[in-house]
Amino acid sequence: MWLDKVKRVYGDNLDITWKNFSLEQVNNKEPENKVWEREDVTQARSLLGQIAGEAARRQGADLHDKFHLALLIARHGGDGRIALNEEQPLVDLAEQVGLDVERFKADLKDPELAKKIGREHEEATAEGIFGTPTFVFENGQSCYIKTFIPPDEDAVAEFEHFIAIASDRPYIGEIKRPQPPWPKGALD
């Protein structure tokens, strides 16, 4: 995916911290009913997937990053869409990236992970975040971006242009292309 391509070029000079945000909660018609408080986590569209990410994080940053990338590819990579509310596909993915599967499965049952997801979501909404992906920069600026994944040869340049506008120009509040014609030129 896009940031993985950028991270391979930047290496340790780019620090990415993935945090949880529930689009289902944002769009919930009964916002007092918190997605992360459901007894059956499979009843939410993506809560189990977020819990799986946190379970992977418990096995170290490198394994978390591998799992997260594999999950993004499995969900958005074009070969179908992995179900984020079914345990077995997530366990299979954990095994593929080298996680300790028994520990992973045990951590999927830990209610503290759902609580952490709730805390991160509430922190994000308190900062005005409304969607994903939203980037929050060291200088406190933040920006939601809607994008197609650029081709490999454009990945770093697109990232650098985005950073220049989103993190360094606090007086730009919104850029939006008329639709249609967007994505004119993006998918050619």
Coordinates of C-alpha atoms in Angstrom, one line a residue:
M1 CA 0.0 0.0 0.0
W2 CA 1.0 3.6 -0.4
L3 CA 2.6 4.3 3.0
D4 CA 4.5 1.0 3.0
K5 CA 6.1 2.1 -0.3
V6 CA 7.0 5.5 1.2
K7 CA 8.3 3.9 4.5
R8 CA 10.6 1.7 2.5
V9 CA 12.3 4.8 1.0
Y10 CA 12.2 6.9 4.2
G11 CA 13.2 4.1 6.6
D12 CA 13.6 5.2 10.2
N13 CA 13.1 8.8 9.1
L14 CA 9.4 8.3 9.0
D15 CA 7.5 7.3 12.1
I16 CA 4.0 6.0 11.6
T17 CA 1.8 5.2 14.6
W18 CA -1.5 3.6 13.6
K19 CA -4.4 4.3 15.8
N20 CA -8.0 3.0 15.9
F21 CA -11.0 4.9 14.6
S22 CA -14.5 3.4 14.1
L23 CA -16.3 4.6 11.0
E24 CA -19.2 2.4 12.2
Q25 CA -19.4 4.4 15.4
V26 CA -19.2 7.8 13.6
N27 CA -22.2 6.7 11.4
N28 CA -24.1 5.1 14.3
K29 CA -27.7 6.4 14.4
E30 CA -27.6 5.6 18.2
P31 CA -24.2 7.1 19.2
E32 CA -24.8 6.3 22.8
N33 CA -24.5 2.6 21.9
K34 CA -20.7 2.3 21.5
V35 CA -19.5 -0.2 19.0
W36 CA -16.6 -1.3 21.2
E37 CA -18.9 -2.1 24.1
R38 CA -20.8 -4.8 22.2
E39 CA -20.7 -8.2 23.9
D40 CA -20.3 -10.0 20.6
V41 CA -17.6 -8.2 18.7
T42 CA -18.5 -10.0 15.5
Q43 CA -21.7 -8.0 15.4
A44 CA -19.7 -4.9 14.4
R45 CA -18.4 -4.6 10.9
S46 CA -14.8 -4.1 11.8
L47 CA -14.3 -4.2 15.5
L48 CA -12.8 -7.7 15.5
G49 CA -10.3 -6.5 12.8
Q50 CA -9.3 -3.6 15.0
I51 CA -8.9 -6.0 18.0
A52 CA -6.8 -8.2 15.8
G53 CA -4.5 -5.3 15.0
E54 CA -4.1 -4.6 18.8
A55 CA -3.4 -8.3 19.4
A56 CA -0.7 -8.2 16.8
R57 CA 0.7 -5.0 18.4
R58 CA 1.2 -7.0 21.6
Q59 CA 3.8 -9.1 19.8
G60 CA 5.9 -6.2 18.8
A61 CA 6.0 -3.2 16.4
D62 CA 7.5 -5.1 13.5
L63 CA 5.0 -7.9 13.6
H64 CA 2.2 -5.4 14.1
D65 CA 3.3 -3.5 11.0
K66 CA 3.5 -6.8 9.0
F67 CA 0.0 -7.8 10.1
H68 CA -1.4 -4.3 9.5
L69 CA 0.0 -4.2 6.0
A70 CA -1.3 -7.7 5.3
L71 CA -4.7 -6.8 6.6
L72 CA -4.9 -3.6 4.4
I73 CA -3.9 -5.6 1.4
A74 CA -6.4 -8.4 2.2
R75 CA -9.1 -5.8 2.6
H76 CA -8.3 -3.3 -0.1
G77 CA -5.8 -5.0 -2.4
G78 CA -8.2 -6.2 -5.1
D79 CA -8.4 -9.9 -4.5
G80 CA -11.6 -9.8 -2.6
R81 CA -12.2 -8.2 0.8
I82 CA -11.3 -10.1 4.0
A83 CA -14.2 -10.1 6.5
L84 CA -13.2 -7.9 9.5
N85 CA -15.8 -9.5 11.7
E86 CA -14.8 -13.2 11.3
E87 CA -12.1 -14.7 13.4
Q88 CA -10.6 -17.4 11.1
P89 CA -9.5 -15.2 8.3
L90 CA -7.8 -12.9 10.8
V91 CA -6.1 -15.9 12.4
D92 CA -5.0 -17.2 9.0
L93 CA -3.5 -13.8 8.3
A94 CA -1.7 -13.8 11.7
E95 CA -0.2 -17.1 10.9
Q96 CA 1.0 -15.9 7.4
V97 CA 2.9 -13.0 8.9
G98 CA 4.5 -15.1 11.6
L99 CA 2.6 -14.2 14.7
D100 CA 2.3 -16.6 17.6
V101 CA -1.2 -17.8 16.7
E102 CA -2.1 -19.2 20.1
R103 CA -1.2 -15.9 21.8
F104 CA -3.0 -14.0 19.1
K105 CA -6.2 -16.0 19.6
A106 CA -6.0 -15.5 23.3
D107 CA -5.5 -11.8 22.9
L108 CA -8.5 -11.6 20.6
K109 CA -10.6 -12.5 23.7
D110 CA -9.2 -9.8 25.9
P111 CA -11.8 -7.1 26.6
E112 CA -9.1 -4.5 27.3
L113 CA -8.3 -4.3 23.6
A114 CA -11.9 -3.2 22.7
K115 CA -11.6 -0.6 25.5
K116 CA -8.4 0.7 24.0
I117 CA -10.1 1.0 20.6
G118 CA -12.9 3.0 22.3
R119 CA -10.4 5.3 24.0
E120 CA -8.5 6.0 20.8
H121 CA -11.8 6.7 18.9
E122 CA -12.9 9.1 21.6
E123 CA -9.6 10.9 21.6
A124 CA -9.8 11.2 17.8
T125 CA -13.3 12.6 17.8
A126 CA -12.3 15.1 20.5
E127 CA -9.7 16.4 18.0
G128 CA -12.3 16.7 15.3
I129 CA -11.3 13.6 13.4
F130 CA -14.2 12.3 11.3
G131 CA -12.8 9.7 8.9
T132 CA -9.9 7.6 7.8
P133 CA -7.2 8.0 6.9
T134 CA -6.5 11.1 8.9
F135 CA -2.9 12.0 9.4
V136 CA -1.9 13.8 12.6
F137 CA 1.5 15.5 12.4
E138 CA 4.1 16.3 15.1
N139 CA 3.3 20.0 14.8
G140 CA -0.4 19.3 15.8
Q141 CA -1.8 19.8 12.3
S142 CA -4.1 17.0 11.0
C143 CA -5.6 16.2 7.6
Y144 CA -8.0 13.6 6.2
I145 CA -7.1 12.5 2.7
K146 CA -9.2 10.7 0.1
T147 CA -6.8 9.2 -2.5
F148 CA -6.1 6.4 -4.9
I149 CA -2.9 4.6 -4.3
P150 CA -0.4 6.2 -6.6
P151 CA 1.9 4.1 -8.8
D152 CA 5.2 3.0 -7.3
E153 CA 7.1 5.7 -9.2
D154 CA 4.9 8.5 -7.9
A155 CA 4.4 7.2 -4.3
V156 CA 7.1 9.3 -2.6
A157 CA 6.5 12.4 -4.6
E158 CA 2.8 12.3 -3.8
F159 CA 3.5 11.8 -0.2
E160 CA 5.9 14.7 -0.1
H161 CA 3.4 17.0 -1.8
F162 CA 0.7 15.9 0.6
I163 CA 2.9 16.5 3.6
A164 CA 3.9 20.0 2.3
I165 CA 0.3 21.1 2.1
A166 CA -1.2 19.2 5.0
S167 CA 1.4 19.7 7.7
D168 CA 3.1 22.9 6.8
R169 CA 0.2 25.1 5.6
P170 CA -2.2 25.6 8.5
Y171 CA -4.3 28.2 6.6
I172 CA -5.5 25.6 4.0
G173 CA -8.6 24.1 5.4
E174 CA -10.0 22.0 2.6
I175 CA -9.1 21.0 -1.0
K176 CA -11.8 19.2 -2.9
R177 CA -12.1 18.2 -6.5
P178 CA -15.5 18.5 -8.3
Q179 CA -17.1 15.1 -8.9
P180 CA -17.2 14.2 -11.7
P181 CA -14.6 14.5 -13.3
W182 CA -12.5 13.1 -10.4
P183 CA -10.7 10.6 -10.7
K184 CA -9.9 12.0 -14.2
G185 CA -6.3 11.1 -14.7
A186 CA -5.9 9.1 -11.5
L187 CA -6.8 5.7 -13.0
D188 CA -5.6 6.1 -16.6

